[in-house]
Tab-separated table of C-alpha atoms in Angstrom:
chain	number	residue	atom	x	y	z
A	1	UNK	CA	101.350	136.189	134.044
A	2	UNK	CA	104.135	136.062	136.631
A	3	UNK	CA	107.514	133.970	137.390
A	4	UNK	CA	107.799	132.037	140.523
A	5	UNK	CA	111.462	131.816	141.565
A	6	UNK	CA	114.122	130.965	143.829
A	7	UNK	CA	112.061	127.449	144.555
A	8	UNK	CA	113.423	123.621	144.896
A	9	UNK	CA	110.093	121.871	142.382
A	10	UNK	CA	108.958	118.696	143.169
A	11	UNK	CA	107.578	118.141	139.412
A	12	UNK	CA	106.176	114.843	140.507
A	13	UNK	CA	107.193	113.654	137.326
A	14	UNK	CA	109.141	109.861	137.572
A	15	UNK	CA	108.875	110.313	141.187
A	16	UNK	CA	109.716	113.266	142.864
A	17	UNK	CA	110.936	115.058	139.907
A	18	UNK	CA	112.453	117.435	141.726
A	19	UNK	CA	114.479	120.323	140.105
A	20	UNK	CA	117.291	122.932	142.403
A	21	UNK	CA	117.040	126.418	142.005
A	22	UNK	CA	114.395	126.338	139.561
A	23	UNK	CA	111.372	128.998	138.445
A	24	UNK	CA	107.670	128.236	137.681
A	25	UNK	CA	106.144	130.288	134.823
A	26	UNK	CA	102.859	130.736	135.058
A	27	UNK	CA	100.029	132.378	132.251
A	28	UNK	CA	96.429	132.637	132.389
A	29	UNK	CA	96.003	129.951	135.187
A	30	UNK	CA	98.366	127.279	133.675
A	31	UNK	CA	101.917	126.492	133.862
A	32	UNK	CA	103.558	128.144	131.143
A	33	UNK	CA	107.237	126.720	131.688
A	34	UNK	CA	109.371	124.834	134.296
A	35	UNK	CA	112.859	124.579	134.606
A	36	UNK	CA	116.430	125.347	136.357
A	37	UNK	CA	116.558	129.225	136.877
A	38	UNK	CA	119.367	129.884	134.487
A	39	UNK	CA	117.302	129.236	131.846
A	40	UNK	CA	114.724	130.932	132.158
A	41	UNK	CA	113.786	132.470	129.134
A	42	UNK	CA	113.815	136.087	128.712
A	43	UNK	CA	110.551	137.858	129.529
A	44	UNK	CA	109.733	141.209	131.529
A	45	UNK	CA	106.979	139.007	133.513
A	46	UNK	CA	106.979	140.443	137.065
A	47	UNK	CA	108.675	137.908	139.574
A	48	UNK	CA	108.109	136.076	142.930
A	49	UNK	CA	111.298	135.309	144.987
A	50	UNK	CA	110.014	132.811	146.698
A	51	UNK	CA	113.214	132.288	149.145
A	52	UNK	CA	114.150	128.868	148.811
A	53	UNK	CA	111.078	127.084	149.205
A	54	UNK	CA	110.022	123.972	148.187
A	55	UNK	CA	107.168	123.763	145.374
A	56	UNK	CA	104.765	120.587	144.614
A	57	UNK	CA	101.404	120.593	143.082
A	58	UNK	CA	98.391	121.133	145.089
A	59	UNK	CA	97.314	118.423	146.979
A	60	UNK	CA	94.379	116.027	145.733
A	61	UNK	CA	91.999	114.441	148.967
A	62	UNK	CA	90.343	112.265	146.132
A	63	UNK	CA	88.642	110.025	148.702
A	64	UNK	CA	86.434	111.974	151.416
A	65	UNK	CA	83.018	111.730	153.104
A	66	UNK	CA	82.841	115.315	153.917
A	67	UNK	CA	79.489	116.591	153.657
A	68	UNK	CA	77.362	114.912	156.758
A	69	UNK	CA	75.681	115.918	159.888
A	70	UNK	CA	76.348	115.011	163.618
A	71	UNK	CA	79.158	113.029	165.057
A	72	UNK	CA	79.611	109.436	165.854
A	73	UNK	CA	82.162	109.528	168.854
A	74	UNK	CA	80.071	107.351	170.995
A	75	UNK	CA	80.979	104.753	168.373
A	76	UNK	CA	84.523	105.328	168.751
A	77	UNK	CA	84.274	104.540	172.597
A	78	UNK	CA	82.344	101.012	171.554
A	79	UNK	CA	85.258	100.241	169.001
A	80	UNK	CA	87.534	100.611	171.931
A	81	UNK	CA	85.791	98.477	174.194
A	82	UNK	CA	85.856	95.826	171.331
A	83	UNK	CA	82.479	96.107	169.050
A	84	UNK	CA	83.559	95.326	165.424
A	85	UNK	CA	82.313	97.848	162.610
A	86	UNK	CA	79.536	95.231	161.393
A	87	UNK	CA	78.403	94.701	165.119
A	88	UNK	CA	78.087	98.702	165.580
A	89	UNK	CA	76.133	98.672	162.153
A	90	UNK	CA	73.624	95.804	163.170
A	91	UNK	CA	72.475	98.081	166.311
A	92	UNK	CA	71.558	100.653	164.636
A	93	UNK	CA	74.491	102.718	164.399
A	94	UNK	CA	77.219	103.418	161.669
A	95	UNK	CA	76.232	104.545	158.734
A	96	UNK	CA	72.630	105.139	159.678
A	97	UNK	CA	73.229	107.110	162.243
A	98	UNK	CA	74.652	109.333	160.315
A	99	UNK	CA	72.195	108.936	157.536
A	100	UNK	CA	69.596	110.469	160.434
A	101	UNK	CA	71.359	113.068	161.121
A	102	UNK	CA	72.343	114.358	157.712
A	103	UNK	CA	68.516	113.805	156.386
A	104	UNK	CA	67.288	116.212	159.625
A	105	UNK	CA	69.781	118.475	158.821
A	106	UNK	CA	69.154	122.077	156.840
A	107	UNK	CA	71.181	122.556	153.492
A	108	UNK	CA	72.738	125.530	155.486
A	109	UNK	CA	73.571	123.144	158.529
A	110	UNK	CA	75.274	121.054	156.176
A	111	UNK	CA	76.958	123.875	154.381
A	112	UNK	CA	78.087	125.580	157.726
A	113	UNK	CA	78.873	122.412	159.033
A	114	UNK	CA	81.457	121.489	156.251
A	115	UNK	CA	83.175	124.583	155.459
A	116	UNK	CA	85.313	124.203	158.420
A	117	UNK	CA	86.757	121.040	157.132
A	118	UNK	CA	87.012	122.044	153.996
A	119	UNK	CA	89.023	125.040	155.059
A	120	UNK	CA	91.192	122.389	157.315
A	121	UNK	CA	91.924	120.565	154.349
A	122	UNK	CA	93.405	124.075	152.441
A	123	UNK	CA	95.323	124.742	155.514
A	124	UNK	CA	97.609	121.764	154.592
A	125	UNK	CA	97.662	122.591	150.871
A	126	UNK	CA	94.795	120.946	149.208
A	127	UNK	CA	93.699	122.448	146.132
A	128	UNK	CA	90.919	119.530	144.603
A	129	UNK	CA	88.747	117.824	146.576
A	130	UNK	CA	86.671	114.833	145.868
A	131	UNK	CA	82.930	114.614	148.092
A	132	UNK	CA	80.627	111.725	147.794
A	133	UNK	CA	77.012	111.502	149.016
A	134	UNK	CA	75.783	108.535	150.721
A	135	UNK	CA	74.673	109.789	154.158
A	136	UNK	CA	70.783	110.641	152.793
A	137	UNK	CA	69.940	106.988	151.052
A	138	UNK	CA	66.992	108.784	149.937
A	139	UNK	CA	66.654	110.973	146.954
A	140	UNK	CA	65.996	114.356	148.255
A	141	UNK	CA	68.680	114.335	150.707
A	142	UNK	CA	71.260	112.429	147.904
A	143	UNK	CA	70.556	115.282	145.830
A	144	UNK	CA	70.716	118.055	148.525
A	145	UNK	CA	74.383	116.788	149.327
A	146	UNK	CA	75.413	116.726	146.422
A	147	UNK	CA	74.332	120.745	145.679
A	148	UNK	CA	76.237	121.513	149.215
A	149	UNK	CA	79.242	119.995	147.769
A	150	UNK	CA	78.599	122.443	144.640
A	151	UNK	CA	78.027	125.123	146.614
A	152	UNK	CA	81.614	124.514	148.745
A	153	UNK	CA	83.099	124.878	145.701
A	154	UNK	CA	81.930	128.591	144.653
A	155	UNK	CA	82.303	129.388	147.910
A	156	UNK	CA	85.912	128.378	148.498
A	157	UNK	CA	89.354	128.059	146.068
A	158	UNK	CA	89.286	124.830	145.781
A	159	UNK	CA	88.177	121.953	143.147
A	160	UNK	CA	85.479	120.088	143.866
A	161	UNK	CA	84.639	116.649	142.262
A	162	UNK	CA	81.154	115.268	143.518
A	163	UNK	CA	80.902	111.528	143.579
A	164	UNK	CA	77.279	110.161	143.944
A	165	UNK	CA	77.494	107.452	146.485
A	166	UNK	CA	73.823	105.882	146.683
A	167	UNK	CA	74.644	102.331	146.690
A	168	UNK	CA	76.668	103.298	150.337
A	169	UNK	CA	74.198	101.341	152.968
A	170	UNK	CA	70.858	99.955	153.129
A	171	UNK	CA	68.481	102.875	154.561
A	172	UNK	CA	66.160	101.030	157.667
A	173	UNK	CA	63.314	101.201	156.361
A	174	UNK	CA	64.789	98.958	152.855
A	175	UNK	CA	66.379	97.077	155.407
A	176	UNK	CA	66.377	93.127	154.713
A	177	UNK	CA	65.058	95.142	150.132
A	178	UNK	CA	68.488	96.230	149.393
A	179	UNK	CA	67.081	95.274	145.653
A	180	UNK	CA	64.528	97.476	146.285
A	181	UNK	CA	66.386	100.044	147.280
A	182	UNK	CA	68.859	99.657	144.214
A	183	UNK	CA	65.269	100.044	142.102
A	184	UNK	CA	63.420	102.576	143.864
A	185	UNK	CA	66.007	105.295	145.386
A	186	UNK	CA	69.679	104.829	144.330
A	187	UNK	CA	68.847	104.401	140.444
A	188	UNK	CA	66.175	107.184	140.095
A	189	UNK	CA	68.127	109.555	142.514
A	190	UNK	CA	71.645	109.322	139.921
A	191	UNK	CA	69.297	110.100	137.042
A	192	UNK	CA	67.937	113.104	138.403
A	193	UNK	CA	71.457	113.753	139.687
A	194	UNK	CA	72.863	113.740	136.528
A	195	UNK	CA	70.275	115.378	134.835
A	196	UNK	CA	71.088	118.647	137.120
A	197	UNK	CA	74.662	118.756	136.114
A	198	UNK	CA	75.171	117.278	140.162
A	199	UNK	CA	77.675	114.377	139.699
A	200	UNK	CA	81.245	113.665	138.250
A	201	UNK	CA	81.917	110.152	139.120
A	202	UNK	CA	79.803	106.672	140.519
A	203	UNK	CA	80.514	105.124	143.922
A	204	UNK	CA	79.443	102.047	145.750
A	205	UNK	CA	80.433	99.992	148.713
A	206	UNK	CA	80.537	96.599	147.973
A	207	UNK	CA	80.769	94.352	151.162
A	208	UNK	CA	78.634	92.286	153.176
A	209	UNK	CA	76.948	95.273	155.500
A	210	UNK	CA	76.542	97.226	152.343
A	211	UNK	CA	75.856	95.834	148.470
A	212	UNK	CA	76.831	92.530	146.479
A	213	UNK	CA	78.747	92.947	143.707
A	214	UNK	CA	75.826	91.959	141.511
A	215	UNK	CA	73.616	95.153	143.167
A	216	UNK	CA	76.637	97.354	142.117
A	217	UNK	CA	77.133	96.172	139.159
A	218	UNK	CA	73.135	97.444	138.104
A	219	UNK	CA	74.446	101.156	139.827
A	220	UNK	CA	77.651	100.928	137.539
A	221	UNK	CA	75.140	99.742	134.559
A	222	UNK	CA	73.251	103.149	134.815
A	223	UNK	CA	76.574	105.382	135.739
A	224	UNK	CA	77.547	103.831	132.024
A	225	UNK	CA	74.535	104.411	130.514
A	226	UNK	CA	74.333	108.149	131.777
A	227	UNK	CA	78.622	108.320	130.686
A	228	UNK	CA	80.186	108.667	134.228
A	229	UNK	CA	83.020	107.335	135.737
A	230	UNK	CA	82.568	104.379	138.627
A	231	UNK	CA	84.818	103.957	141.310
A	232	UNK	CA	84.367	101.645	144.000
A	233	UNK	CA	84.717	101.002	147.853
A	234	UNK	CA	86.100	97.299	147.566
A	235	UNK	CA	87.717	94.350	149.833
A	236	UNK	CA	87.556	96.974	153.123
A	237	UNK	CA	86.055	94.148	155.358
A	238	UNK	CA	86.227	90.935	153.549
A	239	UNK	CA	87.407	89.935	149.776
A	240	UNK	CA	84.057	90.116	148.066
A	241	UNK	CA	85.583	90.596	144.478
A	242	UNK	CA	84.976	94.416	144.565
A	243	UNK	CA	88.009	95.377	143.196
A	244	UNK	CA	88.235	93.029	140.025
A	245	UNK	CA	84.563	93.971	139.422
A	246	UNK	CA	85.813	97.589	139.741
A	247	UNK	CA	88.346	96.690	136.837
A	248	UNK	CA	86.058	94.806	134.726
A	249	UNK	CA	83.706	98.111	134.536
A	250	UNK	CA	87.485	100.389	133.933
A	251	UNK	CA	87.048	102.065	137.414
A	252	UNK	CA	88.732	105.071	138.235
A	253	UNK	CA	89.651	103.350	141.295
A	254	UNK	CA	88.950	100.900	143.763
A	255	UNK	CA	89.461	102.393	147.283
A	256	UNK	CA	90.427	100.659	150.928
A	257	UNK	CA	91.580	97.148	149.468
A	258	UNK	CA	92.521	95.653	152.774
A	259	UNK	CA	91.168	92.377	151.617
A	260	UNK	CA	92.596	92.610	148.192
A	261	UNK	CA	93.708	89.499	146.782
A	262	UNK	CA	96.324	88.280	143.587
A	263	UNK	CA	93.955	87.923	141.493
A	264	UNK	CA	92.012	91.638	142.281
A	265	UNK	CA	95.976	93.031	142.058
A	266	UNK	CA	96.033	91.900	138.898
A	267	UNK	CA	92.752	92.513	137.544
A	268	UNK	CA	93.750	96.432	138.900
A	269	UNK	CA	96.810	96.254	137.277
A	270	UNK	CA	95.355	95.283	133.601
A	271	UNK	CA	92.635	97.806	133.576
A	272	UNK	CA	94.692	100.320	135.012
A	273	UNK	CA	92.096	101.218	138.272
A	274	UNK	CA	93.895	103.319	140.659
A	275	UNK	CA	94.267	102.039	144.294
A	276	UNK	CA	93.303	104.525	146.492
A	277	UNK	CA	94.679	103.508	150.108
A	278	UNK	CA	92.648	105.277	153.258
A	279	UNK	CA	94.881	104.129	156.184
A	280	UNK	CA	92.606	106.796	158.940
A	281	UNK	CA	90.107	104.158	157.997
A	282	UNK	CA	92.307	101.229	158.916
A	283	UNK	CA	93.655	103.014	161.997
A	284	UNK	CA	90.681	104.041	163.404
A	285	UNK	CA	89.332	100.601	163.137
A	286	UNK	CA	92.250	98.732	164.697
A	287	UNK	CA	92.484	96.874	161.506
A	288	UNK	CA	95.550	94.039	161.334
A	289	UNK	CA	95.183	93.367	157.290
A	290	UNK	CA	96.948	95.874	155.637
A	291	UNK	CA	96.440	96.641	151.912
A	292	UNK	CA	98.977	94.418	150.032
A	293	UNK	CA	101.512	97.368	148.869
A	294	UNK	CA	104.150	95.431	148.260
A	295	UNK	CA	102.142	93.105	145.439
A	296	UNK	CA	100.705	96.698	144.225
A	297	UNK	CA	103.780	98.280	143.166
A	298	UNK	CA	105.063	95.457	141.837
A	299	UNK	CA	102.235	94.864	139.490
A	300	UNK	CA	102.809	98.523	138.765
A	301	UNK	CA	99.129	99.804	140.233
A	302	UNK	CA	99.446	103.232	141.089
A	303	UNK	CA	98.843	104.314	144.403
A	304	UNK	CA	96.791	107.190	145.914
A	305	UNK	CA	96.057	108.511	148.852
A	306	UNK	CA	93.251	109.856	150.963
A	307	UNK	CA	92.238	111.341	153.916
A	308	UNK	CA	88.778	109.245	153.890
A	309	UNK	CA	87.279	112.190	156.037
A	310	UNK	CA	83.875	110.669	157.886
A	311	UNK	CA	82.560	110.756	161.012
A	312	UNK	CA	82.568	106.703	161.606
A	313	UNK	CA	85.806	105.315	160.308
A	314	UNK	CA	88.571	108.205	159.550
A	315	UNK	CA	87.403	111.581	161.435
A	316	UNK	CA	90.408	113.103	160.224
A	317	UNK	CA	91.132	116.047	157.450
A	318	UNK	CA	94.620	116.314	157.678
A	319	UNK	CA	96.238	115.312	154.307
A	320	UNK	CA	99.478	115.304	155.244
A	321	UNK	CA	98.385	112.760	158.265
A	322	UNK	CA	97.424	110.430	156.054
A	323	UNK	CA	100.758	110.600	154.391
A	324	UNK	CA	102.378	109.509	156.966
A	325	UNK	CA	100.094	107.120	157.707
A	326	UNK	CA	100.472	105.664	154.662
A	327	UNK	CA	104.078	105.237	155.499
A	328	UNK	CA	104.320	103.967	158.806
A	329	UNK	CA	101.168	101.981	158.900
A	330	UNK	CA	101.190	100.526	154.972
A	331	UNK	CA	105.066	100.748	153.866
A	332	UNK	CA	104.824	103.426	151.182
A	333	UNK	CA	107.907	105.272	150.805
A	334	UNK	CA	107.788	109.316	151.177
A	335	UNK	CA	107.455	109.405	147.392
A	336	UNK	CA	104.852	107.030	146.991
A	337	UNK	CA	102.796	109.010	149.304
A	338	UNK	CA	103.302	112.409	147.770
A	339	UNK	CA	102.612	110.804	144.421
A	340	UNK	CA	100.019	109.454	146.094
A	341	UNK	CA	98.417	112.623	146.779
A	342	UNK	CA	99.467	114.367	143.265
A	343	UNK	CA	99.604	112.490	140.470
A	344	UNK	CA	98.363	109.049	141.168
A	345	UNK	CA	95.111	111.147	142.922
A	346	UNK	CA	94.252	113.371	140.289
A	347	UNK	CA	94.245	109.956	138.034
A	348	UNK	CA	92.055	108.270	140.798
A	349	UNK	CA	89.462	111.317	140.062
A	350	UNK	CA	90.056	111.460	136.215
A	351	UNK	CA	91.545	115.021	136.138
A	352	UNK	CA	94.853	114.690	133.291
A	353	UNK	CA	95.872	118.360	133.788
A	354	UNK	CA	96.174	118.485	137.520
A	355	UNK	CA	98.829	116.367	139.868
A	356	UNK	CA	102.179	117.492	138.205
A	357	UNK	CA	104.075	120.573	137.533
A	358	UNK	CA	104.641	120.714	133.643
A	359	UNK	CA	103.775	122.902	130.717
A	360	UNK	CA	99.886	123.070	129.861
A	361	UNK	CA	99.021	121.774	133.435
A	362	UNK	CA	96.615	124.044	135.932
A	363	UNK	CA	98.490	126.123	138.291
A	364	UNK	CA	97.291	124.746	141.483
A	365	UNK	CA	100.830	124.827	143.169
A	366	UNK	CA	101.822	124.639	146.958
A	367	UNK	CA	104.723	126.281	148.231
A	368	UNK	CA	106.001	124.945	151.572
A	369	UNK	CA	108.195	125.908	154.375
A	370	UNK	CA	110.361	123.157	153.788
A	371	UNK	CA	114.138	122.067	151.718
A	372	UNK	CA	112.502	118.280	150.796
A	373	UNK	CA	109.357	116.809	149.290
A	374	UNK	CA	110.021	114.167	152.548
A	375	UNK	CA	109.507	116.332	155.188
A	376	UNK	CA	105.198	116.563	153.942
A	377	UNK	CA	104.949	112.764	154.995
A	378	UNK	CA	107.623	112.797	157.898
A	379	UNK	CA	106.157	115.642	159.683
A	380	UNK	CA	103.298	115.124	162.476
A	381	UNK	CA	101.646	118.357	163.430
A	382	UNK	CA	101.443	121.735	161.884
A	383	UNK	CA	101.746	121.498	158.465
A	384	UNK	CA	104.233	124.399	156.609
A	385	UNK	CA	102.200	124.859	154.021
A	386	UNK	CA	103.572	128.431	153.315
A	387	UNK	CA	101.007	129.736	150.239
A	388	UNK	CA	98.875	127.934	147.862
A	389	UNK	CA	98.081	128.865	144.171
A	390	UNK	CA	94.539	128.104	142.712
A	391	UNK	CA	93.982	128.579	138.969
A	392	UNK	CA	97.435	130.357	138.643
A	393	UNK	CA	96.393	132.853	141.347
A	394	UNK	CA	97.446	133.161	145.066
A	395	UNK	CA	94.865	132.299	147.550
């Protein structure tokens, strides 16, 4: 039990929420009470001074690729010199480079190998983290990922959702069966997945390099069957329909949504998928389609936002980068992205008690070395993250 005072709160309640010279209660890991310091109600609970400082929840990375092996920078160099993703993909490349890499790799490679990101991402205030598989397309390696991103999680102060992200490519040697594959690896491996307690949530990538929406919609079948949550990498490339098959199976979200048309905005906005928007992704692809934000908000879709960490597409960790991504490169407004990161994310992952600062809620808090919840989206470079409370406790 303690009292955090002296702080400006971004409750991240309608918008920023933000309350002046306010105090944070805080009892056996959850917030306890929130409100202007002057009424604070009596209690001999020792106290923080906290000196000002601004206070938002922990952040939420609900969208990353963290767990993998290698590095793909000689890709980046062909993207420069104008090879398209797909093109990169059909030699070989991509994805399956990756997938080589990650399957050769020891479970305490991979470990060692991702703690340092992980511990990038905390830096900048993270406190939940969402890791998919995707980069072993076979079952032992699916499964091995998956117990790395486990293990990250007992080893660090951090939340960890795992996502199970089979359906992610077409392994070579299924290439030209991705039915097969469906049948024979990606099916089997999510029972035995969730069998061992492995998996929170159901991912595919639907697109033309990847899965129809008709091969995803068997992976979503099972994920029902076995009661998980799907979410879905949609419209990235091309419009395929992704996004409104998404909604017709009550996604958690539908992710990237370059593509996205009216009638996927509105199929989002009735089933009430969160649009999780990756903009590393688009940047480090030289995309010129930007998700269609503006038609978002006004259907009223809530928008998150991730860092997309992966060692193709978005080799980046930083949060707060992808922020300000979001605003510069997709039109969000400073709010959007911190909601985007908060409240809308811990919706996007399915978590109801994390992403605000209100009574009942987990006390994973961030206090920063800042005066407004702006300056986490304006700033490019060291991030002031000044503490960070997991669980009520300071890490």
């Amino acid at each position: 039990m303690m009292i955090l005072g002296n702080l400006q709160v971004a409750t991240m309640s309608g918008g920023y929420g933000l309350v002046p010279h306010a105090a944070v209660m805080v009892e056996h890991g959850r917030i306890a009470w929130v409100g202007p310091e002057d009424d604070l109600p009596e209690t001999a609970w020792p106290r923080h001074d906290m000196g000002g400082r601004l206070c938002t929840p922990a952040l939420i990375d609900c969208h990353t690729h963290a767990v993998f092996a290698g590095t793909r920078a000689a890709e980046f160099e062909m993207r420069l010199q104008g090879a398209t993703y797909a093109e990169i993909a059909a030699m070989g490349g991509g994805i399956a480079s990756t997938v080589a890499a990650t399957r050769a790799a020891t479970d305490q490679a991979l470990l060692a190998a991702t703690l340092p990101r992980i511990d990038e991402m905390l830096a900048q205030g993270v406190g939940t983290v969402e890791i998919k598989s995707g980069y072993g397309l076979d079952i032992e390696t699916e499964l091995r990922m998956l117990r790395v991103a486990r293990r990250i999680g007992e080893l660090r102060k951090v939340r960890v959702r795992t996502t199970y992200l089979g359906a992610h490519a077409v392994p070579p040697e299924y290439r030209g069966r991705p039915d097969a594959y469906i049948a024979e690896v990606a099916l089997p491996a999510l029972k035995v997945a969730q069998t061992e307690g492995l998996v929170d949530a159901v991912d595919g990538f639907c697109e033309g390099i990847a899965f129809s929406p008709a091969q995803i919609a068997h992976v979503f079948a099972q994920a029902h069957k076995l009661r998980l949550p799907v979410k879905l990498h949609a419209e990235q490339l091309s419009n395929s329909g992704g996004a409104a098959l998404a909604a017709r199976h009550d996604a958690l979200s539908a992710d990237h949504l370059e593509y996205l048309d009216a009638e996927g905005v509105a199929a989002l906005a009735a089933s009430g998928t969160v649009a999780v928007l990756l903009p590393g992704a688009y940047f480090t692809l030289r995309e010129t389609q930007a998700p269609p934000v503006a038609a978002l908000r006004a259907a009223g879709v809530p928008m998150a936002v991730a860092t997309d960490l992966n060692p193709g597409t978005s080799p980046m960790g930083s949060i707060c980068l992808a922020m300000s991504m979001a605003c510069t490169l997709f039109g969000l407004t400073p709010e959007e992205a911190l909601l985007g990161t908060t409240a809308h994310a811990a919706r996007a992952l399915g978590l109801a008690d994390l992403g605000r600062i209100a009574s009942g809620f987990r006390a994973d808090l961030a206090i920063w070395d800042a005066e407004h919840p702006a300056e986490l989206a304006w700033r490019l470079g060291p991030t002031p993250l000044h503490a960070r409370l997991h669980d009520g406790e300071f890490v």
